[in-house]
């Protein structure tokens, strides 16, 4: 594996995204909602890409994308904060901000009925934009006659994300051979349920994460902005309300027209602490760490295997092709870490060091988040040794765990060997992989 410290200057010179320490004070407020953050590139364009080496053209693309912006998944996500604040309303104890907040919560809760977990209009727009840029950036891949194989998990928001992504592709490229499917037959790699891995995660959440969460508890100061009686607020309003209130208000970015009240209800300090909790929980879910015995990236070993095998097939063909997959944040995150795309695959053993190590959930799994592997070769070649690859996380070029040929371009055979070696070392589904 390459030394990322040694190569940092090369990556920066090539314009490749490297993960750097960032003060939490520099994080935009909209991103303090973590995985509910909206996709960063819709109206605005992502950074320009590094030109391919002379003589190389793109011929294949492997993709896994999270669904776009959605409604919250459970009816209680909306109902619980409404009911808690209604108890204060009945007692005549709401502040003016509490009254405004309750009115907005009621409005969005009413609109949510029957749409829990579904894609929003903004989610559709996000995937149309991503698909459009794919076809625009890689016309050689999305050329007439190219094979585009799209798969989705069987969840409706993912299916609609796939259809909107294809709509974006076909708005730029025509005469493609497109196949789209959503089947339980593909869940073995599209949304693999690694029960043993989730047990490891749950153990860490009950241990190190629970302690971390207590250290970053925000207290009940926010209640005074909503309810006039402190004791009543603590006894009758606060129980179970906080996470749901935070989610509903923070998911305003997923909708057109929802009032943005989060910065009035919560202080910046409170939002930072709430984000820290969620960010650490996502690290437990997917990060490489002794806290989870190095196990969590490997929950997506079947997806990585599928990508390797699909690429091997594509290399042997002269027809340009793309495999587009649409699923979920918990799958995308762990695919990024097992592939060591960017420095998110680096080992971190202390939750308190996540900020200085650059672990930012919203940079990996915002709504519409995606990993793209783009493959290049000289015209006419089907020799795997000629193939280069680059990785993009949310359409920004990132590093990969090998020595680059130039800039963000890596020899595929080097990465393939590295990935297969990792997968071989994890040879048993119930094995807890020892952290190197």
GROMACS .gro file of C-alpha atoms in nm:
model
  436
    1UNK     CA    1   0.000   0.000   0.000
    2UNK     CA    2   0.123   0.345  -0.085
    3UNK     CA    3   0.229   0.601   0.172
    4UNK     CA    4  -0.033   0.873   0.144
    5UNK     CA    5   0.188   1.113   0.335
    6UNK     CA    6   0.471   1.076   0.087
    7UNK     CA    7   0.237   1.120  -0.210
    8UNK     CA    8   0.032   1.408  -0.069
    9UNK     CA    9   0.215   1.674  -0.267
   10UNK     CA   10   0.163   1.479  -0.590
   11UNK     CA   11  -0.209   1.452  -0.525
   12UNK     CA   12  -0.244   1.819  -0.445
   13UNK     CA   13  -0.051   1.918  -0.754
   14UNK     CA   14  -0.284   1.704  -0.965
   15UNK     CA   15  -0.595   1.857  -0.810
   16UNK     CA   16  -0.700   1.535  -0.638
   17UNK     CA   17  -0.910   1.556  -0.323
   18UNK     CA   18  -0.722   1.449  -0.013
   19UNK     CA   19  -0.882   1.446   0.329
   20UNK     CA   20  -0.746   1.723   0.545
   21UNK     CA   21  -0.799   1.825   0.904
   22UNK     CA   22  -1.070   2.086   0.926
   23UNK     CA   23  -1.199   2.280   1.221
   24UNK     CA   24  -1.562   2.206   1.296
   25UNK     CA   25  -1.616   2.581   1.289
   26UNK     CA   26  -1.543   2.570   0.914
   27UNK     CA   27  -1.819   2.318   0.840
   28UNK     CA   28  -2.115   2.485   0.667
   29UNK     CA   29  -2.428   2.476   0.878
   30UNK     CA   30  -2.620   2.275   0.615
   31UNK     CA   31  -2.366   1.993   0.648
   32UNK     CA   32  -2.412   1.963   1.023
   33UNK     CA   33  -2.705   1.736   0.937
   34UNK     CA   34  -2.463   1.462   0.827
   35UNK     CA   35  -2.621   1.204   0.599
   36UNK     CA   36  -2.932   1.420   0.555
   37UNK     CA   37  -2.722   1.686   0.384
   38UNK     CA   38  -2.833   1.763   0.028
   39UNK     CA   39  -2.612   1.666  -0.265
   40UNK     CA   40  -2.349   1.940  -0.311
   41UNK     CA   41  -2.366   1.965  -0.690
   42UNK     CA   42  -2.702   2.031  -0.851
   43UNK     CA   43  -2.727   2.390  -0.967
   44UNK     CA   44  -2.350   2.435  -0.924
   45UNK     CA   45  -2.087   2.223  -1.099
   46UNK     CA   46  -1.835   1.989  -0.931
   47UNK     CA   47  -1.461   2.055  -0.964
   48UNK     CA   48  -1.303   2.010  -1.306
   49UNK     CA   49  -1.150   1.669  -1.370
   50UNK     CA   50  -0.787   1.595  -1.445
   51UNK     CA   51  -0.730   1.512  -1.815
   52UNK     CA   52  -0.646   1.150  -1.890
   53UNK     CA   53  -0.289   1.059  -1.995
   54UNK     CA   54  -0.221   1.098  -2.366
   55UNK     CA   55  -0.357   0.810  -2.571
   56UNK     CA   56  -0.609   0.694  -2.309
   57UNK     CA   57  -0.986   0.717  -2.344
   58UNK     CA   58  -1.263   0.619  -2.101
   59UNK     CA   59  -1.443   0.298  -2.197
   60UNK     CA   60  -1.619   0.173  -1.882
   61UNK     CA   61  -1.775   0.305  -1.560
   62UNK     CA   62  -1.867   0.130  -1.234
   63UNK     CA   63  -2.102   0.322  -1.005
   64UNK     CA   64  -2.286   0.285  -0.676
   65UNK     CA   65  -2.509   0.572  -0.571
   66UNK     CA   66  -2.724   0.644  -0.272
   67UNK     CA   67  -3.083   0.743  -0.344
   68UNK     CA   68  -3.151   1.115  -0.359
   69UNK     CA   69  -3.319   1.335  -0.101
   70UNK     CA   70  -3.611   1.160   0.067
   71UNK     CA   71  -3.883   1.191   0.321
   72UNK     CA   72  -3.788   1.058   0.664
   73UNK     CA   73  -3.845   0.684   0.683
   74UNK     CA   74  -4.081   0.633   0.978
   75UNK     CA   75  -4.416   0.792   1.059
   76UNK     CA   76  -4.297   0.845   1.419
   77UNK     CA   77  -4.008   1.056   1.290
   78UNK     CA   78  -4.270   1.321   1.218
   79UNK     CA   79  -4.533   1.238   1.479
   80UNK     CA   80  -4.322   1.234   1.797
   81UNK     CA   81  -4.203   1.599   1.791
   82UNK     CA   82  -4.555   1.713   1.698
   83UNK     CA   83  -4.708   1.528   1.992
   84UNK     CA   84  -4.444   1.648   2.238
   85UNK     CA   85  -4.492   2.013   2.145
   86UNK     CA   86  -4.869   1.973   2.140
   87UNK     CA   87  -4.852   1.883   2.510
   88UNK     CA   88  -4.693   2.224   2.573
   89UNK     CA   89  -4.949   2.390   2.349
   90UNK     CA   90  -5.236   2.242   2.551
   91UNK     CA   91  -5.072   2.371   2.868
   92UNK     CA   92  -5.026   2.718   2.715
   93UNK     CA   93  -4.650   2.698   2.753
   94UNK     CA   94  -4.514   2.744   2.398
   95UNK     CA   95  -4.287   3.037   2.315
   96UNK     CA   96  -4.351   3.226   1.989
   97UNK     CA   97  -4.074   3.017   1.828
   98UNK     CA   98  -4.234   2.705   1.975
   99UNK     CA   99  -4.564   2.799   1.810
  100UNK     CA  100  -4.397   2.856   1.472
  101UNK     CA  101  -4.204   2.531   1.503
  102UNK     CA  102  -4.513   2.330   1.592
  103UNK     CA  103  -4.707   2.482   1.302
  104UNK     CA  104  -4.432   2.382   1.057
  105UNK     CA  105  -4.396   2.037   1.210
  106UNK     CA  106  -4.770   1.981   1.171
  107UNK     CA  107  -4.762   2.094   0.810
  108UNK     CA  108  -4.472   1.869   0.711
  109UNK     CA  109  -4.615   1.576   0.911
  110UNK     CA  110  -4.946   1.603   0.728
  111UNK     CA  111  -4.767   1.614   0.394
  112UNK     CA  112  -4.557   1.310   0.488
  113UNK     CA  113  -4.847   1.068   0.538
  114UNK     CA  114  -4.809   0.784   0.289
  115UNK     CA  115  -4.474   0.919   0.165
  116UNK     CA  116  -4.247   0.804   0.446
  117UNK     CA  117  -3.909   0.707   0.297
  118UNK     CA  118  -4.002   0.810  -0.057
  119UNK     CA  119  -3.792   1.018  -0.294
  120UNK     CA  120  -3.865   1.390  -0.296
  121UNK     CA  121  -3.871   1.621  -0.596
  122UNK     CA  122  -3.523   1.741  -0.500
  123UNK     CA  123  -3.401   1.383  -0.488
  124UNK     CA  124  -3.517   1.330  -0.846
  125UNK     CA  125  -3.343   1.648  -0.961
  126UNK     CA  126  -3.018   1.543  -0.792
  127UNK     CA  127  -2.998   1.216  -0.982
  128UNK     CA  128  -3.095   1.374  -1.311
  129UNK     CA  129  -2.804   1.614  -1.269
  130UNK     CA  130  -2.559   1.336  -1.176
  131UNK     CA  131  -2.666   1.123  -1.473
  132UNK     CA  132  -2.646   1.419  -1.709
  133UNK     CA  133  -2.290   1.495  -1.602
  134UNK     CA  134  -2.186   1.130  -1.636
  135UNK     CA  135  -2.291   1.129  -2.000
  136UNK     CA  136  -2.143   1.473  -2.062
  137UNK     CA  137  -1.808   1.394  -1.898
  138UNK     CA  138  -1.763   1.054  -2.064
  139UNK     CA  139  -1.915   1.064  -2.414
  140UNK     CA  140  -1.689   0.774  -2.515
  141UNK     CA  141  -1.856   0.553  -2.253
  142UNK     CA  142  -2.211   0.669  -2.326
  143UNK     CA  143  -2.168   0.648  -2.702
  144UNK     CA  144  -2.438   0.516  -2.939
  145UNK     CA  145  -2.467   0.141  -2.894
  146UNK     CA  146  -2.303   0.140  -2.550
  147UNK     CA  147  -2.434  -0.105  -2.291
  148UNK     CA  148  -2.577   0.058  -1.978
  149UNK     CA  149  -2.683  -0.186  -1.709
  150UNK     CA  150  -2.870  -0.019  -1.422
  151UNK     CA  151  -2.974  -0.195  -1.102
  152UNK     CA  152  -3.156  -0.075  -0.794
  153UNK     CA  153  -3.241  -0.220  -0.459
  154UNK     CA  154  -3.610  -0.305  -0.430
  155UNK     CA  155  -3.690   0.012  -0.233
  156UNK     CA  156  -3.902   0.263  -0.423
  157UNK     CA  157  -3.680   0.567  -0.352
  158UNK     CA  158  -3.386   0.380  -0.502
  159UNK     CA  159  -3.584   0.263  -0.805
  160UNK     CA  160  -3.697   0.620  -0.872
  161UNK     CA  161  -3.340   0.743  -0.823
  162UNK     CA  162  -3.227   0.493  -1.088
  163UNK     CA  163  -3.495   0.603  -1.332
  164UNK     CA  164  -3.410   0.969  -1.281
  165UNK     CA  165  -3.039   0.894  -1.319
  166UNK     CA  166  -3.110   0.720  -1.650
  167UNK     CA  167  -3.329   1.011  -1.751
  168UNK     CA  168  -3.032   1.240  -1.695
  169UNK     CA  169  -2.800   1.014  -1.896
  170UNK     CA  170  -3.042   0.987  -2.186
  171UNK     CA  171  -3.095   1.364  -2.196
  172UNK     CA  172  -2.737   1.384  -2.323
  173UNK     CA  173  -2.672   1.046  -2.485
  174UNK     CA  174  -2.909   0.859  -2.715
  175UNK     CA  175  -2.915   0.522  -2.891
  176UNK     CA  176  -2.788   0.344  -2.578
  177UNK     CA  177  -2.865  -0.018  -2.497
  178UNK     CA  178  -3.018   0.034  -2.151
  179UNK     CA  179  -3.133  -0.239  -1.914
  180UNK     CA  180  -3.287  -0.144  -1.579
  181UNK     CA  181  -3.385  -0.384  -1.303
  182UNK     CA  182  -3.472  -0.403  -0.933
  183UNK     CA  183  -3.478  -0.757  -0.801
  184UNK     CA  184  -3.437  -0.947  -0.478
  185UNK     CA  185  -3.200  -1.169  -0.676
  186UNK     CA  186  -2.939  -0.891  -0.668
  187UNK     CA  187  -2.969  -0.800  -0.300
  188UNK     CA  188  -2.684  -1.042  -0.224
  189UNK     CA  189  -2.447  -0.765  -0.337
  190UNK     CA  190  -2.666  -0.454  -0.378
  191UNK     CA  191  -2.774  -0.447  -0.014
  192UNK     CA  192  -2.597  -0.736   0.156
  193UNK     CA  193  -2.729  -0.808   0.504
  194UNK     CA  194  -2.411  -0.897   0.693
  195UNK     CA  195  -2.570  -1.007   1.019
  196UNK     CA  196  -2.239  -1.088   1.187
  197UNK     CA  197  -2.097  -0.751   1.088
  198UNK     CA  198  -2.399  -0.570   1.228
  199UNK     CA  199  -2.350  -0.754   1.559
  200UNK     CA  200  -1.994  -0.620   1.576
  201UNK     CA  201  -2.127  -0.270   1.503
  202UNK     CA  202  -2.397  -0.299   1.769
  203UNK     CA  203  -2.141  -0.402   2.029
  204UNK     CA  204  -1.926  -0.097   1.953
  205UNK     CA  205  -2.230   0.131   1.961
  206UNK     CA  206  -2.320  -0.001   2.305
  207UNK     CA  207  -1.965   0.054   2.428
  208UNK     CA  208  -1.728   0.322   2.294
  209UNK     CA  209  -1.995   0.510   2.102
  210UNK     CA  210  -2.235   0.528   2.398
  211UNK     CA  211  -1.959   0.684   2.608
  212UNK     CA  212  -1.871   0.928   2.329
  213UNK     CA  213  -2.237   1.028   2.290
  214UNK     CA  214  -2.266   1.105   2.662
  215UNK     CA  215  -1.960   1.333   2.640
  216UNK     CA  216  -2.128   1.524   2.358
  217UNK     CA  217  -2.477   1.550   2.502
  218UNK     CA  218  -2.629   1.894   2.435
  219UNK     CA  219  -2.838   1.919   2.751
  220UNK     CA  220  -3.178   2.087   2.743
  221UNK     CA  221  -3.102   2.454   2.668
  222UNK     CA  222  -3.276   2.423   2.330
  223UNK     CA  223  -3.603   2.352   2.510
  224UNK     CA  224  -3.611   2.703   2.656
  225UNK     CA  225  -3.644   2.841   2.303
  226UNK     CA  226  -3.961   2.638   2.250
  227UNK     CA  227  -4.126   2.604   2.591
  228UNK     CA  228  -4.167   2.868   2.863
  229UNK     CA  229  -4.169   2.632   3.163
  230UNK     CA  230  -3.836   2.454   3.211
  231UNK     CA  231  -3.962   2.177   3.440
  232UNK     CA  232  -4.261   2.106   3.220
  233UNK     CA  233  -4.032   2.097   2.916
  234UNK     CA  234  -3.798   1.845   3.075
  235UNK     CA  235  -4.075   1.624   3.213
  236UNK     CA  236  -4.340   1.635   2.941
  237UNK     CA  237  -4.175   1.755   2.618
  238UNK     CA  238  -3.814   1.638   2.615
  239UNK     CA  239  -3.853   1.258   2.648
  240UNK     CA  240  -3.761   1.097   2.313
  241UNK     CA  241  -3.813   1.420   2.116
  242UNK     CA  242  -3.459   1.541   2.044
  243UNK     CA  243  -3.343   1.308   1.765
  244UNK     CA  244  -3.673   1.337   1.578
  245UNK     CA  245  -3.684   1.715   1.606
  246UNK     CA  246  -3.324   1.734   1.481
  247UNK     CA  247  -3.404   1.505   1.186
  248UNK     CA  248  -3.725   1.675   1.077
  249UNK     CA  249  -3.581   2.025   1.094
  250UNK     CA  250  -3.255   1.917   0.931
  251UNK     CA  251  -3.430   1.737   0.647
  252UNK     CA  252  -3.573   2.067   0.525
  253UNK     CA  253  -3.300   2.060   0.260
  254UNK     CA  254  -3.474   1.759   0.105
  255UNK     CA  255  -3.789   1.956   0.029
  256UNK     CA  256  -3.903   2.257  -0.165
  257UNK     CA  257  -4.082   2.500   0.063
  258UNK     CA  258  -4.015   2.361   0.411
  259UNK     CA  259  -3.930   2.649   0.645
  260UNK     CA  260  -3.568   2.643   0.768
  261UNK     CA  261  -3.600   2.670   1.146
  262UNK     CA  262  -3.309   2.459   1.262
  263UNK     CA  263  -3.072   2.749   1.338
  264UNK     CA  264  -3.342   2.917   1.547
  265UNK     CA  265  -3.425   2.605   1.749
  266UNK     CA  266  -3.064   2.492   1.799
  267UNK     CA  267  -2.752   2.695   1.865
  268UNK     CA  268  -2.442   2.642   1.655
  269UNK     CA  269  -2.272   2.466   1.948
  270UNK     CA  270  -2.567   2.231   1.987
  271UNK     CA  271  -2.570   2.151   1.616
  272UNK     CA  272  -2.198   2.075   1.625
  273UNK     CA  273  -2.242   1.832   1.911
  274UNK     CA  274  -2.539   1.662   1.746
  275UNK     CA  275  -2.339   1.629   1.426
  276UNK     CA  276  -2.044   1.481   1.617
  277UNK     CA  277  -2.272   1.212   1.754
  278UNK     CA  278  -2.404   1.117   1.412
  279UNK     CA  279  -2.061   1.136   1.251
  280UNK     CA  280  -1.914   0.902   1.511
  281UNK     CA  281  -2.203   0.659   1.469
  282UNK     CA  282  -2.142   0.646   1.094
  283UNK     CA  283  -1.774   0.583   1.160
  284UNK     CA  284  -1.866   0.287   1.379
  285UNK     CA  285  -2.086   0.167   1.092
  286UNK     CA  286  -1.819   0.181   0.822
  287UNK     CA  287  -1.478   0.295   0.937
  288UNK     CA  288  -1.164   0.085   0.969
  289UNK     CA  289  -1.101   0.065   1.341
  290UNK     CA  290  -0.986  -0.154   1.622
  291UNK     CA  291  -1.313  -0.052   1.789
  292UNK     CA  292  -1.489  -0.290   1.549
  293UNK     CA  293  -1.195  -0.529   1.500
  294UNK     CA  294  -1.143  -0.398   1.147
  295UNK     CA  295  -1.465  -0.568   1.045
  296UNK     CA  296  -1.699  -0.301   0.910
  297UNK     CA  297  -1.556  -0.217   0.565
  298UNK     CA  298  -1.583  -0.588   0.484
  299UNK     CA  299  -1.961  -0.583   0.509
  300UNK     CA  300  -1.945  -0.475   0.143
  301UNK     CA  301  -1.696  -0.736   0.024
  302UNK     CA  302  -1.962  -0.889  -0.202
  303UNK     CA  303  -2.027  -0.557  -0.373
  304UNK     CA  304  -1.655  -0.498  -0.428
  305UNK     CA  305  -1.627  -0.851  -0.570
  306UNK     CA  306  -1.916  -0.779  -0.807
  307UNK     CA  307  -1.746  -0.460  -0.927
  308UNK     CA  308  -1.418  -0.645  -0.991
  309UNK     CA  309  -1.593  -0.921  -1.186
  310UNK     CA  310  -1.802  -0.674  -1.386
  311UNK     CA  311  -1.490  -0.480  -1.476
  312UNK     CA  312  -1.309  -0.795  -1.586
  313UNK     CA  313  -1.598  -0.866  -1.824
  314UNK     CA  314  -1.599  -0.511  -1.958
  315UNK     CA  315  -1.226  -0.515  -2.029
  316UNK     CA  316  -1.266  -0.815  -2.260
  317UNK     CA  317  -1.522  -0.633  -2.474
  318UNK     CA  318  -1.469  -0.359  -2.729
  319UNK     CA  319  -1.816  -0.216  -2.656
  320UNK     CA  320  -1.822   0.078  -2.411
  321UNK     CA  321  -2.030   0.011  -2.102
  322UNK     CA  322  -2.148   0.134  -1.765
  323UNK     CA  323  -2.286  -0.047  -1.460
  324UNK     CA  324  -2.501   0.188  -1.254
  325UNK     CA  325  -2.624   0.079  -0.911
  326UNK     CA  326  -2.865   0.263  -0.683
  327UNK     CA  327  -2.895   0.186  -0.314
  328UNK     CA  328  -2.832   0.320   0.033
  329UNK     CA  329  -2.595   0.526   0.246
  330UNK     CA  330  -2.492   0.237   0.471
  331UNK     CA  331  -2.379   0.040   0.166
  332UNK     CA  332  -2.206   0.329  -0.012
  333UNK     CA  333  -2.011   0.429   0.299
  334UNK     CA  334  -1.864   0.082   0.351
  335UNK     CA  335  -1.790   0.042  -0.020
  336UNK     CA  336  -1.586   0.362  -0.004
  337UNK     CA  337  -1.392   0.238   0.297
  338UNK     CA  338  -1.323  -0.113   0.170
  339UNK     CA  339  -1.209   0.037  -0.163
  340UNK     CA  340  -0.998   0.290   0.030
  341UNK     CA  341  -1.129   0.568  -0.192
  342UNK     CA  342  -0.989   0.889  -0.052
  343UNK     CA  343  -0.838   0.853   0.293
  344UNK     CA  344  -1.166   0.739   0.448
  345UNK     CA  345  -1.027   0.386   0.447
  346UNK     CA  346  -0.749   0.483   0.689
  347UNK     CA  347  -0.753   0.328   1.036
  348UNK     CA  348  -0.880   0.540   1.327
  349UNK     CA  349  -0.902   0.390   1.674
  350UNK     CA  350  -1.016   0.691   1.878
  351UNK     CA  351  -1.354   0.856   1.818
  352UNK     CA  352  -1.221   1.183   1.959
  353UNK     CA  353  -0.972   1.205   1.671
  354UNK     CA  354  -1.232   1.182   1.391
  355UNK     CA  355  -1.233   1.557   1.335
  356UNK     CA  356  -0.856   1.594   1.312
  357UNK     CA  357  -0.835   1.286   1.087
  358UNK     CA  358  -1.087   1.437   0.845
  359UNK     CA  359  -1.372   1.189   0.882
  360UNK     CA  360  -1.682   1.377   0.757
  361UNK     CA  361  -1.997   1.176   0.693
  362UNK     CA  362  -2.153   1.444   0.471
  363UNK     CA  363  -1.853   1.428   0.235
  364UNK     CA  364  -1.924   1.058   0.171
  365UNK     CA  365  -2.295   0.998   0.207
  366UNK     CA  366  -2.503   1.308   0.143
  367UNK     CA  367  -2.834   1.253  -0.030
  368UNK     CA  368  -2.746   1.128  -0.379
  369UNK     CA  369  -2.390   1.042  -0.272
  370UNK     CA  370  -2.200   0.818  -0.513
  371UNK     CA  371  -1.876   0.641  -0.594
  372UNK     CA  372  -1.769   0.628  -0.959
  373UNK     CA  373  -1.479   0.422  -1.091
  374UNK     CA  374  -1.390   0.533  -1.443
  375UNK     CA  375  -1.174   0.306  -1.659
  376UNK     CA  376  -0.943   0.414  -1.942
  377UNK     CA  377  -0.736   0.232  -2.205
  378UNK     CA  378  -0.565   0.292  -2.539
  379UNK     CA  379  -0.797   0.257  -2.834
  380UNK     CA  380  -0.830  -0.102  -2.953
  381UNK     CA  381  -0.671  -0.268  -2.649
  382UNK     CA  382  -0.834  -0.537  -2.434
  383UNK     CA  383  -0.518  -0.606  -2.234
  384UNK     CA  384  -0.592  -0.559  -1.860
  385UNK     CA  385  -0.236  -0.429  -1.813
  386UNK     CA  386  -0.322  -0.129  -2.030
  387UNK     CA  387  -0.621  -0.024  -1.817
  388UNK     CA  388  -0.609   0.280  -1.588
  389UNK     CA  389  -0.877   0.377  -1.338
  390UNK     CA  390  -0.967   0.683  -1.137
  391UNK     CA  391  -1.216   0.721  -0.854
  392UNK     CA  392  -1.464   0.996  -0.780
  393UNK     CA  393  -1.658   1.033  -0.457
  394UNK     CA  394  -1.949   1.267  -0.516
  395UNK     CA  395  -1.787   1.368  -0.846
  396UNK     CA  396  -1.461   1.477  -0.686
  397UNK     CA  397  -1.142   1.291  -0.776
  398UNK     CA  398  -0.994   1.102  -0.481
  399UNK     CA  399  -0.691   0.890  -0.409
  400UNK     CA  400  -0.679   0.510  -0.426
  401UNK     CA  401  -0.458   0.263  -0.232
  402UNK     CA  402  -0.181   0.216  -0.489
  403UNK     CA  403   0.093   0.418  -0.654
  404UNK     CA  404  -0.063   0.644  -0.919
  405UNK     CA  405   0.063   0.640  -1.274
  406UNK     CA  406  -0.010   1.012  -1.285
  407UNK     CA  407  -0.247   1.237  -1.090
  408UNK     CA  408  -0.561   1.042  -0.997
  409UNK     CA  409  -0.496   0.763  -1.251
  410UNK     CA  410  -0.395   0.417  -1.128
  411UNK     CA  411  -0.312   0.093  -1.300
  412UNK     CA  412  -0.615  -0.131  -1.262
  413UNK     CA  413  -0.412  -0.451  -1.229
  414UNK     CA  414  -0.236  -0.303  -0.923
  415UNK     CA  415  -0.566  -0.218  -0.755
  416UNK     CA  416  -0.730  -0.543  -0.859
  417UNK     CA  417  -0.449  -0.742  -0.699
  418UNK     CA  418  -0.467  -0.534  -0.383
  419UNK     CA  419  -0.844  -0.572  -0.355
  420UNK     CA  420  -0.839  -0.945  -0.423
  421UNK     CA  421  -0.571  -0.990  -0.159
  422UNK     CA  422  -0.789  -0.806   0.092
  423UNK     CA  423  -1.086  -1.023   0.002
  424UNK     CA  424  -0.880  -1.342   0.029
  425UNK     CA  425  -0.767  -1.246   0.380
  426UNK     CA  426  -1.132  -1.219   0.477
  427UNK     CA  427  -1.216  -1.576   0.386
  428UNK     CA  428  -1.494  -1.656   0.629
  429UNK     CA  429  -1.820  -1.466   0.671
  430UNK     CA  430  -1.811  -1.489   1.050
  431UNK     CA  431  -1.445  -1.406   1.089
  432UNK     CA  432  -1.349  -1.084   1.264
  433UNK     CA  433  -1.064  -0.954   1.055
  434UNK     CA  434  -0.758  -0.852   1.254
  435UNK     CA  435  -0.669  -0.486   1.206
  436UNK     CA  436  -0.331  -0.463   1.029
   0.00000   0.00000   0.00000
